[in-house]
Amino acid sequence: METRTLVLPQDESNKILIENVHPAEWKNPESAPMYNLVVIGAGTAGLVTAAGAAGLGAKVALIERHMLGGDCLNVGCVPSKGIIRASRAAYDVRTAEEFGIRYGEAISIDFGKAMERMRRIRAGISAHDSAERFSKELGVDLFFGNAKFTGSDSIDVSGKRLRFKKAALCTGARAAAPPIPGIEETGFLTNENVFWLTELPKRIAVIGGGPIGCELAQAFARMGSEVTILQRGGHVLPREDADAAEIVHKSLVRDGVALRLQAKILGANKKGNDKVVIIEEEGKNVELPIDQILVGVGRAPNVEGLELEKAGITYDQHDGVKVNERLQTSNPRVFAAGDICYPYKFTHTADALARILIANALFMARQSTSALVVPWCTYTDPEVAHVGMYEKDARDKGIDVLTLTVPLSDVDRAVLDGETEGFARVHLKKGGDRILGATIVARHAGEMINEFSLAITAGLGLSAIGRTIHPYPTQAEAIKKLADAYNRMRLTPFLKKVFMAWLKWQRS
Ligand SMILES: Cc1cc2nc3c(=O)[nH]c(=O)nc-3n(C[C@H](O)[C@H](O)[C@H](O)COP(=O)(O)OP(=O)(O)OC[C@H]3O[C@@H](n4cnc5c(N)ncnc54)[C@H](O)[C@@H]3O)c2cc1C
């Protein structure tokens, strides 16, 4: 059986983690003669699929080659947000003087302790994804090993053959290797091993200014590293509006991050104890000496080794497994969910797709992914959260858009909190209050965006938000203010004249 369960350091927390997500003494069960559903991959998509299907009475097998919980628990959301929280504490202490709070001369940051806290919390959360819970409580047949299709209705794992009526491919994605000459020999970190660190690297080059790059760059900078982001494009967070990205850019610079935009990376090598990244700037080769290189340049789908051809499943190396909007692959018995097949690679989308998969695969429902309203959030400080369309998406579709923006400097709570850099923005279909999309830049934008997600999902217009009482003072009042701004626009000069005439008559 292949085991890839090395997680460093081998401390008590990581022992608990491993005991939960890949117990050393695990014995695969005997396979049942036939399964309603065989689930391959036990990240969020696979776990939600397996738990949901088993809960509804299906005979389910779950196969995982590495660690239950997949990326989110082990090397993604959970450890990254743990570190971000620690770095935010460091930032709050550093900036406390503004609020009249004084500490000693210099603050000291114990990076090792912050990482220990993260590992302890991750180990605690892992109980929810544990082998014991899935096998004993939920009644799932859990197999550790590499899954391989042997035909259109059968899979091999560690020498055992599993036959299925339906299968769910949930094998996720991994950090894409950057095509940079010399980087393999020089050595680099990805999300797979950056959370193993116990000592703070003094100097880090972060390759890629997307969400993962920006989140970790800011966290390491706030913990005390000298961080340089090397970003190929003209601004960080390329998917977001340029002014939203600009706010994050400024915040990164304030935290001491050096940003090199339009960076052309020529190669990497080692010089003495240093790692060196070579970039081209204004026609010259510039060397950037650092201690660690952290790569966050996109995700590659885990399609290798599954022998998908034997099951007639169409895929490509870039976008992963091809599915229709009901998540069915080119093999009608096999469905897919999560990062392996979906462009929006998030834990919450993996969860949402898993629910659709269960209904469609087991109960012949016809639920569609096209109906999903997908929000996301980048957990920098401030956070950038978005749902629905950007202005450009709407225009590309030929929709007339009305865009309204309220700066956080207009919101009392943001002023009181000293968090005025940001905004709430909504895109409406012109001529009405239908919400097409929204972006929020604020310290807790990820919490605030849910109001828009609910409105879009439930078909509520901006006027409904305007009628909703928001507690004062909260930063979510920015959203209410968007509705107020919309209502003011509806007061046409003619309507205003009518109102004035009426009020004048009342006075007479
Ligand atoms: C640093 C980082 C931070 C992130 N932060 C967030 C965040 O804050 N919020 C958010 O929503 N998303 C975040 N994400 C994205 C999120 O982690 C993923 O979208 C999510 O984990 C996808 O779940 P999944 O089940 O599709 O795939 P995965 O979690 O990748 O799980 C797939 C599983 O399949 C297994 N597998 C693969 N091939 C085989 C095989 N042949 N046989 C058996 N098993 C196999 C793998 O070992 C893995 O356990 C982050 C990602 C990273 C890298």
mmCIF file of C-alpha atoms in Angstrom, residues 295-451:
data_model
loop_
_atom_site.group_PDB
_atom_site.id
_atom_site.type_symbol
_atom_site.label_atom_id
_atom_site.label_comp_id
_atom_site.label_asym_id
_atom_site.label_seq_id
_atom_site.Cartn_x
_atom_site.Cartn_y
_atom_site.Cartn_z
ATOM 1 C CA VAL A 295 5.520 28.739 -5.106
ATOM 2 C CA GLY A 296 1.822 29.468 -5.501
ATOM 3 C CA VAL A 297 1.160 29.547 -9.232
ATOM 4 C CA GLY A 298 -2.005 27.620 -9.775
ATOM 5 C CA ARG A 299 -3.256 24.093 -9.365
ATOM 6 C CA ALA A 300 -2.841 20.960 -11.499
ATOM 7 C CA PRO A 301 -5.633 18.318 -11.425
ATOM 8 C CA ASN A 302 -4.790 14.877 -9.985
ATOM 9 C CA VAL A 303 -5.601 12.787 -13.052
ATOM 10 C CA GLU A 304 -2.451 10.674 -13.237
ATOM 11 C CA GLY A 305 -2.329 7.019 -12.252
ATOM 12 C CA LEU A 306 -6.108 6.559 -12.180
ATOM 13 C CA GLU A 307 -6.162 4.762 -15.562
ATOM 14 C CA LEU A 308 -9.137 6.872 -16.543
ATOM 15 C CA GLU A 309 -8.873 5.577 -20.111
ATOM 16 C CA LYS A 310 -9.885 2.091 -18.937
ATOM 17 C CA ALA A 311 -13.173 3.544 -17.688
ATOM 18 C CA GLY A 312 -13.685 5.722 -20.781
ATOM 19 C CA ILE A 313 -13.377 8.961 -18.802
ATOM 20 C CA THR A 314 -12.353 12.039 -20.774
ATOM 21 C CA TYR A 315 -9.918 14.478 -19.145
ATOM 22 C CA ASP A 316 -7.054 16.807 -19.835
ATOM 23 C CA GLN A 317 -3.966 17.699 -17.845
ATOM 24 C CA HIS A 318 -4.940 21.345 -17.452
ATOM 25 C CA ASP A 319 -8.665 21.389 -16.640
ATOM 26 C CA GLY A 320 -8.980 17.884 -15.233
ATOM 27 C CA VAL A 321 -11.917 15.547 -15.723
ATOM 28 C CA LYS A 322 -14.602 16.707 -18.148
ATOM 29 C CA VAL A 323 -18.110 16.739 -16.704
ATOM 30 C CA ASN A 324 -21.481 17.961 -17.896
ATOM 31 C CA GLU A 325 -23.484 20.357 -15.741
ATOM 32 C CA ARG A 326 -24.891 17.405 -13.807
ATOM 33 C CA LEU A 327 -21.309 16.401 -12.923
ATOM 34 C CA GLN A 328 -21.420 13.261 -15.054
ATOM 35 C CA THR A 329 -18.214 12.266 -16.846
ATOM 36 C CA SER A 330 -18.052 10.651 -20.286
ATOM 37 C CA ASN A 331 -18.676 7.351 -18.438
ATOM 38 C CA PRO A 332 -22.340 7.621 -17.346
ATOM 39 C CA ARG A 333 -21.644 5.599 -14.186
ATOM 40 C CA VAL A 334 -18.881 7.960 -13.028
ATOM 41 C CA PHE A 335 -19.435 11.448 -11.644
ATOM 42 C CA ALA A 336 -16.883 13.976 -10.377
ATOM 43 C CA ALA A 337 -16.809 16.820 -7.846
ATOM 44 C CA GLY A 338 -14.318 19.315 -6.445
ATOM 45 C CA ASP A 339 -10.999 20.612 -7.736
ATOM 46 C CA ILE A 340 -10.629 17.693 -10.175
ATOM 47 C CA CYS A 341 -13.352 19.059 -12.444
ATOM 48 C CA TYR A 342 -14.431 22.544 -11.389
ATOM 49 C CA PRO A 343 -12.824 25.883 -12.236
ATOM 50 C CA TYR A 344 -13.727 27.456 -8.872
ATOM 51 C CA LYS A 345 -11.374 25.528 -6.642
ATOM 52 C CA PHE A 346 -12.665 26.049 -3.100
ATOM 53 C CA THR A 347 -13.731 23.940 -0.171
ATOM 54 C CA HIS A 348 -17.230 25.386 -0.193
ATOM 55 C CA THR A 349 -17.667 24.602 -3.905
ATOM 56 C CA ALA A 350 -16.352 21.051 -3.365
ATOM 57 C CA ASP A 351 -19.002 20.707 -0.653
ATOM 58 C CA ALA A 352 -21.769 22.130 -2.852
ATOM 59 C CA LEU A 353 -20.842 19.902 -5.805
ATOM 60 C CA ALA A 354 -20.746 16.810 -3.590
ATOM 61 C CA ARG A 355 -24.396 17.392 -2.650
ATOM 62 C CA ILE A 356 -25.370 17.680 -6.316
ATOM 63 C CA LEU A 357 -23.366 14.549 -7.109
ATOM 64 C CA ILE A 358 -25.207 12.465 -4.507
ATOM 65 C CA ALA A 359 -28.623 13.508 -5.806
ATOM 66 C CA ASN A 360 -27.730 12.952 -9.467
ATOM 67 C CA ALA A 361 -25.693 9.757 -9.118
ATOM 68 C CA LEU A 362 -27.857 7.900 -6.622
ATOM 69 C CA PHE A 363 -31.353 9.270 -7.123
ATOM 70 C CA MET A 364 -31.394 10.112 -10.823
ATOM 71 C CA ALA A 365 -31.981 13.793 -10.021
ATOM 72 C CA ARG A 366 -31.056 16.396 -12.620
ATOM 73 C CA GLN A 367 -29.480 19.035 -10.410
ATOM 74 C CA SER A 368 -27.230 21.398 -12.303
ATOM 75 C CA THR A 369 -24.050 23.220 -11.395
ATOM 76 C CA SER A 370 -25.087 26.122 -13.604
ATOM 77 C CA ALA A 371 -27.583 27.191 -10.923
ATOM 78 C CA LEU A 372 -24.843 27.633 -8.313
ATOM 79 C CA VAL A 373 -24.054 31.063 -6.943
ATOM 80 C CA VAL A 374 -20.371 30.891 -6.020
ATOM 81 C CA PRO A 375 -18.808 33.346 -3.587
ATOM 82 C CA TRP A 376 -15.128 33.385 -2.656
ATOM 83 C CA CYS A 377 -12.812 35.254 -0.403
ATOM 84 C CA THR A 378 -9.092 35.974 -0.280
ATOM 85 C CA TYR A 379 -8.037 36.124 3.359
ATOM 86 C CA THR A 380 -5.554 38.948 3.140
ATOM 87 C CA ASP A 381 -6.008 41.935 5.437
ATOM 88 C CA PRO A 382 -8.245 43.480 4.237
ATOM 89 C CA GLU A 383 -10.087 40.513 2.769
ATOM 90 C CA VAL A 384 -11.447 40.617 -0.766
ATOM 91 C CA ALA A 385 -14.717 38.759 -1.237
ATOM 92 C CA HIS A 386 -16.730 38.418 -4.394
ATOM 93 C CA VAL A 387 -19.905 36.758 -5.647
ATOM 94 C CA GLY A 388 -21.592 36.591 -9.042
ATOM 95 C CA MET A 389 -20.492 38.677 -12.002
ATOM 96 C CA TYR A 390 -17.862 41.342 -12.325
ATOM 97 C CA GLU A 391 -18.817 44.402 -14.352
ATOM 98 C CA LYS A 392 -16.791 43.089 -17.262
ATOM 99 C CA ASP A 393 -18.585 39.687 -17.208
ATOM 100 C CA ALA A 394 -21.926 41.437 -17.481
ATOM 101 C CA ARG A 395 -20.792 43.699 -20.307
ATOM 102 C CA ASP A 396 -19.303 40.707 -22.159
ATOM 103 C CA LYS A 397 -22.746 39.094 -21.963
ATOM 104 C CA GLY A 398 -24.345 42.240 -23.384
ATOM 105 C CA ILE A 399 -26.060 43.134 -20.093
ATOM 106 C CA ASP A 400 -26.423 46.832 -19.219
ATOM 107 C CA VAL A 401 -24.947 47.310 -15.755
ATOM 108 C CA LEU A 402 -25.346 49.879 -13.033
ATOM 109 C CA THR A 403 -22.432 49.739 -10.579
ATOM 110 C CA LEU A 404 -22.638 51.344 -7.148
ATOM 111 C CA THR A 405 -19.719 51.613 -4.713
ATOM 112 C CA VAL A 406 -19.686 52.768 -1.086
ATOM 113 C CA PRO A 407 -16.246 53.406 0.433
ATOM 114 C CA LEU A 408 -15.731 52.102 3.953
ATOM 115 C CA SER A 409 -14.724 55.627 4.984
ATOM 116 C CA ASP A 410 -18.489 56.374 4.799
ATOM 117 C CA VAL A 411 -19.264 53.669 7.341
ATOM 118 C CA ASP A 412 -19.046 54.654 11.012
ATOM 119 C CA ARG A 413 -17.999 51.234 12.286
ATOM 120 C CA ALA A 414 -15.125 51.037 9.812
ATOM 121 C CA VAL A 415 -14.020 54.544 10.881
ATOM 122 C CA LEU A 416 -14.208 53.555 14.568
ATOM 123 C CA ASP A 417 -12.257 50.359 13.879
ATOM 124 C CA GLY A 418 -9.607 52.217 11.871
ATOM 125 C CA GLU A 419 -10.419 49.982 8.903
ATOM 126 C CA THR A 420 -11.504 52.456 6.270
ATOM 127 C CA GLU A 421 -9.508 51.054 3.376
ATOM 128 C CA GLY A 422 -12.031 49.119 1.401
ATOM 129 C CA PHE A 423 -15.438 49.317 -0.173
ATOM 130 C CA ALA A 424 -18.672 47.526 -0.894
ATOM 131 C CA ARG A 425 -19.677 47.360 -4.555
ATOM 132 C CA VAL A 426 -22.726 45.978 -6.256
ATOM 133 C CA HIS A 427 -23.554 45.462 -9.932
ATOM 134 C CA LEU A 428 -27.225 45.721 -10.850
ATOM 135 C CA LYS A 429 -29.003 44.960 -14.070
ATOM 136 C CA LYS A 430 -29.841 48.469 -15.327
ATOM 137 C CA GLY A 431 -33.489 49.435 -15.036
ATOM 138 C CA GLY A 432 -34.153 47.414 -11.877
ATOM 139 C CA ASP A 433 -32.635 46.220 -8.618
ATOM 140 C CA ARG A 434 -31.573 42.709 -9.708
ATOM 141 C CA ILE A 435 -28.152 41.958 -8.251
ATOM 142 C CA LEU A 436 -25.677 40.555 -10.776
ATOM 143 C CA GLY A 437 -22.604 40.515 -8.570
ATOM 144 C CA ALA A 438 -20.817 42.149 -5.670
ATOM 145 C CA THR A 439 -17.325 42.732 -4.341
ATOM 146 C CA ILE A 440 -16.411 43.688 -0.798
ATOM 147 C CA VAL A 441 -12.985 44.750 0.412
ATOM 148 C CA ALA A 442 -12.969 44.878 4.204
ATOM 149 C CA ARG A 443 -11.312 43.185 7.130
ATOM 150 C CA HIS A 444 -14.193 40.682 7.385
ATOM 151 C CA ALA A 445 -15.407 40.805 3.801
ATOM 152 C CA GLY A 446 -15.795 37.010 3.802
ATOM 153 C CA GLU A 447 -18.495 37.307 6.456
ATOM 154 C CA MET A 448 -20.175 40.275 4.768
ATOM 155 C CA ILE A 449 -20.466 38.807 1.266
ATOM 156 C CA ASN A 450 -23.024 36.232 2.460
ATOM 157 C CA GLU A 451 -25.776 38.841 2.421
#
